[in-house]
Tab-separated table of C-alpha atoms in Angstrom:
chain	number	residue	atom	x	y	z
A	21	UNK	CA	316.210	84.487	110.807
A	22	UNK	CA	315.023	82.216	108.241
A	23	UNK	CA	316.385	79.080	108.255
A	24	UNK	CA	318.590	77.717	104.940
A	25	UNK	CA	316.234	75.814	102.321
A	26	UNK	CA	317.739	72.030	102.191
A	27	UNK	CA	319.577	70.963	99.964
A	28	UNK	CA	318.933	68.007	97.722
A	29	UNK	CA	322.420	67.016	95.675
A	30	UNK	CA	321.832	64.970	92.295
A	31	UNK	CA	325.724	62.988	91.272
A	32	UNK	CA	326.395	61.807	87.836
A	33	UNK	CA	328.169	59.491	86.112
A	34	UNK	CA	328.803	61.554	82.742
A	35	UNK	CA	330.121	58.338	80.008
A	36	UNK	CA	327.277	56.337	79.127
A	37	UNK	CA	325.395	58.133	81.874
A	38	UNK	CA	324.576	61.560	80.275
A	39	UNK	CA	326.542	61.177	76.929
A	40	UNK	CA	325.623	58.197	74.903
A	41	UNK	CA	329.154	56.479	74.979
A	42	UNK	CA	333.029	57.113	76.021
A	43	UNK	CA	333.822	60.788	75.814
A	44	UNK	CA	337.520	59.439	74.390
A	45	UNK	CA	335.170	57.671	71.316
A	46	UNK	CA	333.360	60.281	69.933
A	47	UNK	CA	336.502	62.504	68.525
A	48	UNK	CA	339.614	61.589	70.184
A	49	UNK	CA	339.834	57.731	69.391
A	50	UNK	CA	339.096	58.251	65.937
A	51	UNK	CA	341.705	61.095	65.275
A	52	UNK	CA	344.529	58.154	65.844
A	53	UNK	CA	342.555	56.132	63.520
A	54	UNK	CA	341.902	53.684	66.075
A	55	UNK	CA	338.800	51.840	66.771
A	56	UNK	CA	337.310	52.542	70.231
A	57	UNK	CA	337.143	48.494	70.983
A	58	UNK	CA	340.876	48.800	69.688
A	59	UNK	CA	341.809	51.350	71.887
A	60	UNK	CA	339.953	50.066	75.261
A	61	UNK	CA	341.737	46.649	73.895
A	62	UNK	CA	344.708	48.401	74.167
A	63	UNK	CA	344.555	50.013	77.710
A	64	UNK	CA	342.984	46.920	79.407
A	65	UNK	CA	346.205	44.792	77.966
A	66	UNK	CA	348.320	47.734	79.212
A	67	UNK	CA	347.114	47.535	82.721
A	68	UNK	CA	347.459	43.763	82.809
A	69	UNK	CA	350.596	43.452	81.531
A	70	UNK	CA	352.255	45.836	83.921
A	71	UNK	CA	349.537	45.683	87.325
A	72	UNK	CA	348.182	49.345	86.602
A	73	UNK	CA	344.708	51.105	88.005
A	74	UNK	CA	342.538	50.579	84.577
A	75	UNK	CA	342.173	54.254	84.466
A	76	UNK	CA	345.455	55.582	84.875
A	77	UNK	CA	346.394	52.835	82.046
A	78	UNK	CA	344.284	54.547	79.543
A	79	UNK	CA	345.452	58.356	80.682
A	80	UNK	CA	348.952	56.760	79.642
A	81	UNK	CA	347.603	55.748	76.542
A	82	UNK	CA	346.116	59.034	75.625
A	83	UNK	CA	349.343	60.623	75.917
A	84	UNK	CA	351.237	58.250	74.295
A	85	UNK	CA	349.138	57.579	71.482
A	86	UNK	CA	349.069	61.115	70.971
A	87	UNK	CA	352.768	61.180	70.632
A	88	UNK	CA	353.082	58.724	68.563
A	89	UNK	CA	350.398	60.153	66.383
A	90	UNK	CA	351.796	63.443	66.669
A	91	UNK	CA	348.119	64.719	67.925
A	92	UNK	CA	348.070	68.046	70.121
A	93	UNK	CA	347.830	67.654	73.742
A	94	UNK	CA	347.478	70.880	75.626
A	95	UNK	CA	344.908	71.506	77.595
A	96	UNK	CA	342.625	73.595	75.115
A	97	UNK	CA	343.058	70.408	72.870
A	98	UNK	CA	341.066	68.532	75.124
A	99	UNK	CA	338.467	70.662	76.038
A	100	UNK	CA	337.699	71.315	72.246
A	101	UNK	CA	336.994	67.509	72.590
A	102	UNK	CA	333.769	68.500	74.473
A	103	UNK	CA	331.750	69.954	71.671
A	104	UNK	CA	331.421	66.690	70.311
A	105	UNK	CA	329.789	64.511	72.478
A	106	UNK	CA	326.146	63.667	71.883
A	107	UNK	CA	323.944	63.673	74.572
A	108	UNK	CA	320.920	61.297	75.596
A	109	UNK	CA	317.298	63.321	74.849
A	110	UNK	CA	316.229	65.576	77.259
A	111	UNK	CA	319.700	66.200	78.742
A	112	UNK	CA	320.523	69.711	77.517
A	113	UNK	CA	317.054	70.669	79.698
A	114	UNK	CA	317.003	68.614	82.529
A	115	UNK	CA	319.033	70.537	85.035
A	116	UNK	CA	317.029	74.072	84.457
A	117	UNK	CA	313.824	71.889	84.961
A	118	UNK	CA	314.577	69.544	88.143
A	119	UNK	CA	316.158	72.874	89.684
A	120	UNK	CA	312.443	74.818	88.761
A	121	UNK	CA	310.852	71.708	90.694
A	122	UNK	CA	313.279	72.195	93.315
A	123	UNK	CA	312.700	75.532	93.937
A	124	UNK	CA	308.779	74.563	93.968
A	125	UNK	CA	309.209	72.019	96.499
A	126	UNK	CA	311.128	74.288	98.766
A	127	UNK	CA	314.987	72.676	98.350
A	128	UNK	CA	317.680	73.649	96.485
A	129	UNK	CA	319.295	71.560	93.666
A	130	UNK	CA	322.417	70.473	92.960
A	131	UNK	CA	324.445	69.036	90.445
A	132	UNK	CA	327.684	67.225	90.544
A	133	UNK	CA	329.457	64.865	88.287
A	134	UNK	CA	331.418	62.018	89.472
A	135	UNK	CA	333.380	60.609	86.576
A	136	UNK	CA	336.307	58.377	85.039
A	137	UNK	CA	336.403	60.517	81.892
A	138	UNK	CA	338.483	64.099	81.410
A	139	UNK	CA	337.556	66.870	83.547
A	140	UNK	CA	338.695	68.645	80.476
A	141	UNK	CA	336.224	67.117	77.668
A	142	UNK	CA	333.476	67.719	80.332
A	143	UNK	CA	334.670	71.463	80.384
A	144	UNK	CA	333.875	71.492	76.448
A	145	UNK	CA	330.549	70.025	76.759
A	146	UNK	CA	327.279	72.479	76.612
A	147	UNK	CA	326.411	71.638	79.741
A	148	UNK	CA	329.300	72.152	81.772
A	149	UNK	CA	327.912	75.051	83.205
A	150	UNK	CA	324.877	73.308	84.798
A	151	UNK	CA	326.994	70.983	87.440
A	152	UNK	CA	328.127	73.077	91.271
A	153	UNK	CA	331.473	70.957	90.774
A	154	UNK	CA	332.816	68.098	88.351
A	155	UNK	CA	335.453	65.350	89.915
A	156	UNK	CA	336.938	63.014	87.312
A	157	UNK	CA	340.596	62.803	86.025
A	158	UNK	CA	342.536	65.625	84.886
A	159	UNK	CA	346.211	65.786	83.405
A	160	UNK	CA	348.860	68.493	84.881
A	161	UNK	CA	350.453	70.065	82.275
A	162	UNK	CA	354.217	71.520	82.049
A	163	UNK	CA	355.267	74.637	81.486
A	164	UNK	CA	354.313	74.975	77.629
A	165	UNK	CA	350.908	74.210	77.944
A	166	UNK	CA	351.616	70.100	77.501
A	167	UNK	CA	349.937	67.261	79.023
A	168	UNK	CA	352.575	65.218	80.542
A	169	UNK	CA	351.128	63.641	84.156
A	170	UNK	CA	347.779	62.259	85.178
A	171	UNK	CA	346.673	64.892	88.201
A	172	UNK	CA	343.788	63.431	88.860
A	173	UNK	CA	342.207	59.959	89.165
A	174	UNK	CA	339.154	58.727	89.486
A	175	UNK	CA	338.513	54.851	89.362
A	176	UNK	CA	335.171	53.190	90.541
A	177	UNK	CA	335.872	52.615	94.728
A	178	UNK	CA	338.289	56.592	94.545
A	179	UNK	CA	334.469	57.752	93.420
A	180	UNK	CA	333.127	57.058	96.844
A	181	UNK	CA	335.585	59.751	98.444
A	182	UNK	CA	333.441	62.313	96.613
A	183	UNK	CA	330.262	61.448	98.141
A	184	UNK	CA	331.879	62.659	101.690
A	185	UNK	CA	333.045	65.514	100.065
A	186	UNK	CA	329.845	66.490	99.230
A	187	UNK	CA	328.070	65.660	102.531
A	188	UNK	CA	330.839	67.377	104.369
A	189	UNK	CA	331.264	70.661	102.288
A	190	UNK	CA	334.721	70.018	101.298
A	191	UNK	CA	335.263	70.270	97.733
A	192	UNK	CA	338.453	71.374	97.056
A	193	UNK	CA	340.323	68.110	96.498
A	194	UNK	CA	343.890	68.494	98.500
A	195	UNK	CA	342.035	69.666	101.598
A	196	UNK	CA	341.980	66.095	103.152
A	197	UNK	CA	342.207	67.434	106.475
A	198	UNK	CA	338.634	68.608	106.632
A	199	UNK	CA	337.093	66.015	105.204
A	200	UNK	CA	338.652	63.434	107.323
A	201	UNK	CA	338.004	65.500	110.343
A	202	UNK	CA	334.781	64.486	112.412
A	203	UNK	CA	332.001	66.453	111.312
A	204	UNK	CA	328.591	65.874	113.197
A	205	UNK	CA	325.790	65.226	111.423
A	206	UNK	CA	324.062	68.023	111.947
A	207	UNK	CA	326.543	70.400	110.611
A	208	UNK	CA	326.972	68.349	107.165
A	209	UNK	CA	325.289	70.491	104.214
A	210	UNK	CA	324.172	67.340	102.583
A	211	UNK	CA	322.966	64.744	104.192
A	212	UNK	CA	323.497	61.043	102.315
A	213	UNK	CA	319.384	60.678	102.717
A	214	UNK	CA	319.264	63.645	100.447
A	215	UNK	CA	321.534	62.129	97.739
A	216	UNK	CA	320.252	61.028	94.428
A	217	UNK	CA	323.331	59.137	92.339
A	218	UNK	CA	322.778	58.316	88.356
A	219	UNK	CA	324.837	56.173	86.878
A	220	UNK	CA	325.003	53.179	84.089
A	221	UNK	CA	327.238	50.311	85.325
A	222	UNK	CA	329.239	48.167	87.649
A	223	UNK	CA	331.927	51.131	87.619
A	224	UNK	CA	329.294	53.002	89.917
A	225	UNK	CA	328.079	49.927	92.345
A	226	UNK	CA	330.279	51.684	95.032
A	227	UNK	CA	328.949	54.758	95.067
A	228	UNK	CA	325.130	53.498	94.388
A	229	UNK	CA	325.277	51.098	96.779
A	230	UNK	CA	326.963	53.766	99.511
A	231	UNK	CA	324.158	56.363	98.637
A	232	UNK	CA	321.132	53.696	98.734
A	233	UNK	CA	322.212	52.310	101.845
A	234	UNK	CA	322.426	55.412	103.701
A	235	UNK	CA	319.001	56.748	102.802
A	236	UNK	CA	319.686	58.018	99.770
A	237	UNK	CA	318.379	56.895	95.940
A	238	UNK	CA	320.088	55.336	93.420
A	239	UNK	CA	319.027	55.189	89.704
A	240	UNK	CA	320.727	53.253	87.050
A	241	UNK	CA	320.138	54.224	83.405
A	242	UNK	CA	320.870	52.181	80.261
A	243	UNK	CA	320.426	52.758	76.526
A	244	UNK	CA	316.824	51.874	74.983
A	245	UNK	CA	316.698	48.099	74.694
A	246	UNK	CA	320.310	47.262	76.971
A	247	UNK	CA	318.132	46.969	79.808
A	248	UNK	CA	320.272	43.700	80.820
A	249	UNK	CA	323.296	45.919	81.393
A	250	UNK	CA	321.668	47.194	84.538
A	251	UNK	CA	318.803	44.436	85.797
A	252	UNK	CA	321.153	42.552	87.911
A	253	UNK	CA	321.814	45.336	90.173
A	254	UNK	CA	318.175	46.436	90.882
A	255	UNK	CA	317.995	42.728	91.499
A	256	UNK	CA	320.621	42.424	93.812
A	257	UNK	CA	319.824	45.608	95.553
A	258	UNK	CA	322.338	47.778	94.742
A	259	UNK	CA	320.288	50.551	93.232
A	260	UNK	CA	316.464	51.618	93.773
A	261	UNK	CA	315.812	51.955	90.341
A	262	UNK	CA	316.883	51.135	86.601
A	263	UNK	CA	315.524	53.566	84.036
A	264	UNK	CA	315.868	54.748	80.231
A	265	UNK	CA	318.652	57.206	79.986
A	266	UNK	CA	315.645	59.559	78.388
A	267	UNK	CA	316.099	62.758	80.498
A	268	UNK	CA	312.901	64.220	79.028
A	269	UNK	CA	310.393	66.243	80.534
A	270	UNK	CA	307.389	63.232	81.089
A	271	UNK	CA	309.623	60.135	81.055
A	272	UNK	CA	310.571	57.392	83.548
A	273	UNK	CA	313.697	59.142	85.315
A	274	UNK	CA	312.281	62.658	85.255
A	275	UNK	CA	309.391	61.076	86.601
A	276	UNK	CA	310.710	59.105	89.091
A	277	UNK	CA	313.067	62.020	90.230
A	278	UNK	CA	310.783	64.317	91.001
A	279	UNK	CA	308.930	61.727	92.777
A	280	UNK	CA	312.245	60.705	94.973
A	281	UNK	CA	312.409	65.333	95.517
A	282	UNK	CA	309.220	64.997	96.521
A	283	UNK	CA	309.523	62.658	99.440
A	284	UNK	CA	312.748	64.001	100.394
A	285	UNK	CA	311.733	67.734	100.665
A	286	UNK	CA	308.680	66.006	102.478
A	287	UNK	CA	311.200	64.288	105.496
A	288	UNK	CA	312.857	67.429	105.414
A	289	UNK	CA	309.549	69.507	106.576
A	290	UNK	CA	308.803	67.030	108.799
A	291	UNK	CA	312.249	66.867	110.610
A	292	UNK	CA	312.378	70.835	110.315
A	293	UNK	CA	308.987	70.818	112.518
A	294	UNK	CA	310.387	68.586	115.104
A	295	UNK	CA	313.877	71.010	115.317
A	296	UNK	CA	311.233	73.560	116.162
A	297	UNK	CA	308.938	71.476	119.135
A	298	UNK	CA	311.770	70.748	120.431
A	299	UNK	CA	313.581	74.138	120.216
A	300	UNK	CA	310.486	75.518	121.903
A	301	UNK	CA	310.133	72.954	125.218
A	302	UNK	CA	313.656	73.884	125.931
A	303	UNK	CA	312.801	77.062	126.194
């Protein structure tokens, strides 16, 4: 029986990472007639004054903004959100294309996002449908529809948990049992040298430096001319890379990640051959 083709997982940051600023800025913010500096103001001086997780402080703040505002907050309200954000160039085509290059270099392709953002505003977005599985924060919502309780967190070290989840197989969130379970090697659908993690800032270090440092790559992107956002971790060695967020077919990250598929489809042959000498002497 043929054996499974390897599979290579890509993880993304989505604010600032694929879309070109907060998700909350681009329709959300504005509808309270708030600034976006105002509002991040806002939340930061929220979690200080009362000891809160930065990211649960500005779920609060969503909600109660919203009430004071008298804004909608059902579910569908968010995920409208997601037609609004504006991607950086190339995005919209990048995941068809590295999964064609994939496919050429005999691995399969996969996309995840790990983010701080909605769940729901990435639901809106056009390119939802592109990622295997999206982790980020999510509100539960009572029984008319209303948000009224963060479900779901994710802050910058919670991120990390994903990775496993990924390299173990066990995506559904509330199954902790699994993932904490010992799982040898061998049996993990996605080994950490075949991660590839893309994200913009210190929020990420955790996860870049978990994935670089376990054979993996790491690639931080910035906006054209912000390189100095991002040149302090290539320099302190907590990514492989820094790169344009320009996700267009010829530039520096499509480039450079086809180049990283490359050599990882190219360990995988080579580790597939020795499975095989060895599965033959023992014969």
């Amino acid at each position: 029986m043929a054996s499974k083709k390897p599979i290579i997982a890509l993880m993304y940051d989505f604010d600032k990472t694929l879309c070109t600023t907060d998700m909350q800025a681009y329709t959300f913010i504005p509808n309270l007639g708030m600034s976006a500096n105002e509002f991040w103001a806002k939340a930061s001086d929220l979690a200080e004054k009362h000891k809160m997780d930065r990211i649960l402080a500005y779920m609060y703040l969503m909600l109660d903004e919203a009430h004071i505002h008298r804004k909608p907050i059902r579910r569908s309200d968010f995920v409208a959100l997601g037609k609004d954000l504006e991607l950086y160039p190339g995005v919209a085509e990048w995941f068809s294309r590295i999964n064609r290059f994939g496919k050429e270099q005999g691995v399969t392709i996969k996309h995840y996002i790990i983010s701080s953002g909605l769940r729901e505003i990435i639901e809106g977005s056009s390119i939802y449908k592109e990622f295997d599985d999206v982790f980020a924060g999510e509100f539960l919502y009572d029984e008319n529809g209303v948000a009224c309780w963060p479900k779901n967190v994710v802050n910058y070290t919670t991120k990390t948990q994903f990775l496993f989840r990924i390299n173990k197989g066990v995506l559904e969130i509330s199954n902790d049992d699994d993932l904490n379970r010992f799982t040898p090697e061998e049996d993990r659908p996605v080994p950490f040298r075949n991660m590839i993690y893309i994200g913009d800032g210190l929020t990420d270090v955790p996860c870049m430096k978990l994935v670089k440092v376990n054979g993996g790559c790491s690639i931080a992107v910035y906006q054209k001319g912000k390189q100095a956002k991002v040149k302090d971790l290539i320099l302190d060695q907590r990514v492989n890379f820094i790169e344009p967020a320009d996700y267009s077919e010829g530039s520096q990250l499509d480039q450079i990640t086809k180049d990283i598929i490359v050599k990882m489809a190219g360990v995988e042959r080579l580790m597939e051959h020795t499975r095989k000498q060895m599965a033959a002497i023992k014969k």
